[in-house]
Coordinates of C-alpha atoms in Angstrom, one line a residue:
X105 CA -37.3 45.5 -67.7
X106 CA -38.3 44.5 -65.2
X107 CA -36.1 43.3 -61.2
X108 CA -37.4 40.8 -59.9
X109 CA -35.7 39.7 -56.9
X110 CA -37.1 36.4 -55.2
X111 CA -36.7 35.8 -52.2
X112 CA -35.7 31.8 -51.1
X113 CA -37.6 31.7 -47.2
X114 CA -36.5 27.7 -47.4
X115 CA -34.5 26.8 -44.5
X116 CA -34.5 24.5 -41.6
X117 CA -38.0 23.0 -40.6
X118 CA -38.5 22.3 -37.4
X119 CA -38.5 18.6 -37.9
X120 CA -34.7 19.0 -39.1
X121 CA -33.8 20.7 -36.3
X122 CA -35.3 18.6 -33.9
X123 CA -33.6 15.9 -35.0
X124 CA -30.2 17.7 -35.1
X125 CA -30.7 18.3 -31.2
X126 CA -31.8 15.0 -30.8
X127 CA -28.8 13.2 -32.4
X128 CA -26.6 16.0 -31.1
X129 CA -27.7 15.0 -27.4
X130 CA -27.3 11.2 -28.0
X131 CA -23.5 11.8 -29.1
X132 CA -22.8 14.2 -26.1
X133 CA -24.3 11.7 -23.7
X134 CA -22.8 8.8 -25.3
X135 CA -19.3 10.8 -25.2
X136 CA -20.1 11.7 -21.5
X137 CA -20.5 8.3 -20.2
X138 CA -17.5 6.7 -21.8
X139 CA -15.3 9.4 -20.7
X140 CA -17.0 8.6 -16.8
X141 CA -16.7 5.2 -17.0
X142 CA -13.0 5.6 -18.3
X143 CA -12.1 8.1 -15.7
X144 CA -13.7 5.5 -13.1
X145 CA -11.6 2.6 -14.5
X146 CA -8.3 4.5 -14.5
X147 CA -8.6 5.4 -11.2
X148 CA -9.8 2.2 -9.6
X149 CA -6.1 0.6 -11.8
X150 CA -4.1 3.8 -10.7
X151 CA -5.2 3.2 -7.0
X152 CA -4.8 -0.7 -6.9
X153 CA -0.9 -0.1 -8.9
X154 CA -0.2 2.4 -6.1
X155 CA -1.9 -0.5 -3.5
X156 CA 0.6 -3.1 -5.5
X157 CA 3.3 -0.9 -5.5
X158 CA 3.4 0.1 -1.7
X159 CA 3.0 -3.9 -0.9
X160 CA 6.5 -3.5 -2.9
X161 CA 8.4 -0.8 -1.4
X162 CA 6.9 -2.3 2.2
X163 CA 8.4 -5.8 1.5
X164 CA 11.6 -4.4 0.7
X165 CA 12.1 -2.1 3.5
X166 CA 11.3 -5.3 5.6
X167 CA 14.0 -7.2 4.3
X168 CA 16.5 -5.0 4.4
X169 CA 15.7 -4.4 8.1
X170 CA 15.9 -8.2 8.9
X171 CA 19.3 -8.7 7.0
X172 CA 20.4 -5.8 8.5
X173 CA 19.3 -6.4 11.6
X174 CA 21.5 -7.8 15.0
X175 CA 18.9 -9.2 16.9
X176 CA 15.0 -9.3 17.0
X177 CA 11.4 -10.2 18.8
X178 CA 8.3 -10.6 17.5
X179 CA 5.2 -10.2 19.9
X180 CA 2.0 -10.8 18.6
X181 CA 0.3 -10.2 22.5
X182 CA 0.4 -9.8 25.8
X183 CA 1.1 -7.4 28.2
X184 CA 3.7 -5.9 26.6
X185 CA 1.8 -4.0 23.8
X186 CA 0.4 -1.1 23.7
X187 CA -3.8 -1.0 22.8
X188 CA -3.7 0.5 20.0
X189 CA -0.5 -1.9 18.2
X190 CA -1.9 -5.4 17.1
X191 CA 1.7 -6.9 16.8
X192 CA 4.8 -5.5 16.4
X193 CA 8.9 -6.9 15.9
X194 CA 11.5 -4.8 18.1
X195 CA 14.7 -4.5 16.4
X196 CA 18.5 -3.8 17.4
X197 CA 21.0 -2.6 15.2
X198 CA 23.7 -1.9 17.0
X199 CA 23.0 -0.3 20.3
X200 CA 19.7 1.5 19.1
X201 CA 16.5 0.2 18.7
X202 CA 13.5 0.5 15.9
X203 CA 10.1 -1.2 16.2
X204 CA 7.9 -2.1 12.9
X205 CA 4.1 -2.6 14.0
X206 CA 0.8 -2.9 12.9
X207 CA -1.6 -0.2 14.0
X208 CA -4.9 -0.9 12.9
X209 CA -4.6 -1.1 9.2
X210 CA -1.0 0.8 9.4
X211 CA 2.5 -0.4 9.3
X212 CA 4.4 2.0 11.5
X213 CA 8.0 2.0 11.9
X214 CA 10.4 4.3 14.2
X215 CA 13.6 4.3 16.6
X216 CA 12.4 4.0 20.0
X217 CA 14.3 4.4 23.2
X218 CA 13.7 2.0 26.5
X219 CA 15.4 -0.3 28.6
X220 CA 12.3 -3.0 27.9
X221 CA 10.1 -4.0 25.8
X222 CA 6.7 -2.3 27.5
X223 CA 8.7 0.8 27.6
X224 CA 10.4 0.7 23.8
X225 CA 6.6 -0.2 22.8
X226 CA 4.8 2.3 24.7
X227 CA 7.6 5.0 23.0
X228 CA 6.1 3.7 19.8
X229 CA 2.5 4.1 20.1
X230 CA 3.5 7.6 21.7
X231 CA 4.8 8.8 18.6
X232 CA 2.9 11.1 16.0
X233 CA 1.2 9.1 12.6
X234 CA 3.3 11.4 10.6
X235 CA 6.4 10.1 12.3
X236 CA 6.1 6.5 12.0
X237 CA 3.8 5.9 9.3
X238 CA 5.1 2.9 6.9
X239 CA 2.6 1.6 4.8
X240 CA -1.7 1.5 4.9
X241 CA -4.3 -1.3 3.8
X242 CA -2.4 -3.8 5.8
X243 CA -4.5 -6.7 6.7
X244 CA -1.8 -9.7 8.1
X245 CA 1.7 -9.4 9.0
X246 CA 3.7 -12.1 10.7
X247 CA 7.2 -13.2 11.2
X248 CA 8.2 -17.1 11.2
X249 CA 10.6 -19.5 11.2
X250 CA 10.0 -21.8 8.6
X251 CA 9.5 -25.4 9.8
X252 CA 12.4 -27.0 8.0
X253 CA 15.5 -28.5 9.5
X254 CA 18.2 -26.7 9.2
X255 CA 17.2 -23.3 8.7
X256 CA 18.9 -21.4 11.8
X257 CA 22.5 -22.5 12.4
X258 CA 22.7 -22.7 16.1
X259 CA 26.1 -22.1 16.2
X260 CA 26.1 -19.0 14.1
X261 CA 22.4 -17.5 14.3
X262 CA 22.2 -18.0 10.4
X263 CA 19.4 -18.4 8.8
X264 CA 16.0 -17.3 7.3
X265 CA 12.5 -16.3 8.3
X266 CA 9.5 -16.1 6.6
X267 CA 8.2 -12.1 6.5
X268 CA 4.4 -12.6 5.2
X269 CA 2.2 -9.2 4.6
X270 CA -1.3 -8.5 2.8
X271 CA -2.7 -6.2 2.2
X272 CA -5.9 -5.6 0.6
X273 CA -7.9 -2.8 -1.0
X274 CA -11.3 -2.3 -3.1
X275 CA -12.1 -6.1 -2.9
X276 CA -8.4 -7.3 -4.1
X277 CA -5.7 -8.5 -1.4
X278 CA -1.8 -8.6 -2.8
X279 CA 0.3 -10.9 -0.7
X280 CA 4.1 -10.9 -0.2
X281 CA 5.7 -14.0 1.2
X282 CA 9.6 -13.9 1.8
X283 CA 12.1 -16.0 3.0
X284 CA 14.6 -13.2 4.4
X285 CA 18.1 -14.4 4.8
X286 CA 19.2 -13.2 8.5
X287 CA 22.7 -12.0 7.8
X288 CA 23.6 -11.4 11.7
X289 CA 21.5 -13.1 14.7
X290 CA 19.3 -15.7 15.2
X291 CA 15.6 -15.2 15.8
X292 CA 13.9 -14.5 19.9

């Protein structure tokens, strides 16, 4: 009797593996660029929500500080502002005093001190970004009183104004438009 043990040297060819590294690749690369591009497209959405969502927050800090506010003045130029403040609105609440302005792309607001407006305005450009710092992307912001009759009471300072921002990031601009309802003064 006799062993006879055979050996099986079959395997893989070279063709087969070829093509297993081949299609292997193509999945990998396929895989790799879909997970980029949806990486890319999350965080262009996730920026331009957080964009959105500060236009939000901004707008609604604005309009509580108009209701809340006793008095205001908008100055979009002159002598009175500082270089590096495009426009700003001084309010008084009370006896103190807070200004909201644009600086460059920045909303800034802060409580300033002064007996005038040059000086409260010059104590706002003198304060640190970190201190004052609002909101970013800002492109326009203006306050006005709507041209319709009857808006401002004279006798009581009631009324509204229009608070209009926009800001605008990666191509897109969100806009916020409000008529704020001025609970205490009229506007300067």
């Amino acid at each position: 009797m006799e062993n006879k043990r055979t050996i099986n040297h079959a395997g893989y060819s070279l063709v087969e593996l070829m093509v297993t590294v081949l299609v292997s690749s193509m999945v990998f690369v396929c895989a790799s660029l879909l997970l980029t591009v949806g990486l890319n497209q999350y965080r262009k959405v996730n920026a331009e929500v957080g964009v959105q969502t500060e236009a939000q927050i901004t707008d609604y800090f604005v309009t509580e500080m108009f209701q809340e506010a006793d008095d205001f003045h908008y100055i979009t130029g002159g002598s009175d502002l500082p270089a590096a403040v495009s426009k700003a609105v001084i309010v008084r609440k009370g006896t103190e005093y807070y200004v909201l302005g644009c600086v460059g792309s920045e909303l800034r607001y802060s409580k300033v001190s002064g007996t005038d407006n040059a000086s409260m305005l010059a104590d706002f450009a003198s304060k640190p970004k970190k201190d004052t710092f609002l909101s970013e992307y800002v492109t326009s912001f203006s306050v006005s009183q709507p041209e319709m009759s009857g808006v401002v009471d004279p006798k009581t300072g009631e009324g509204y104004i229009l608070v209009s921002s926009v800001f605008t990031f990666m191509d897109h601009s969100y806009t916020n438009n409000s008529f704020v309802m001025l609970r205490n003064r009229k506007v300067n």
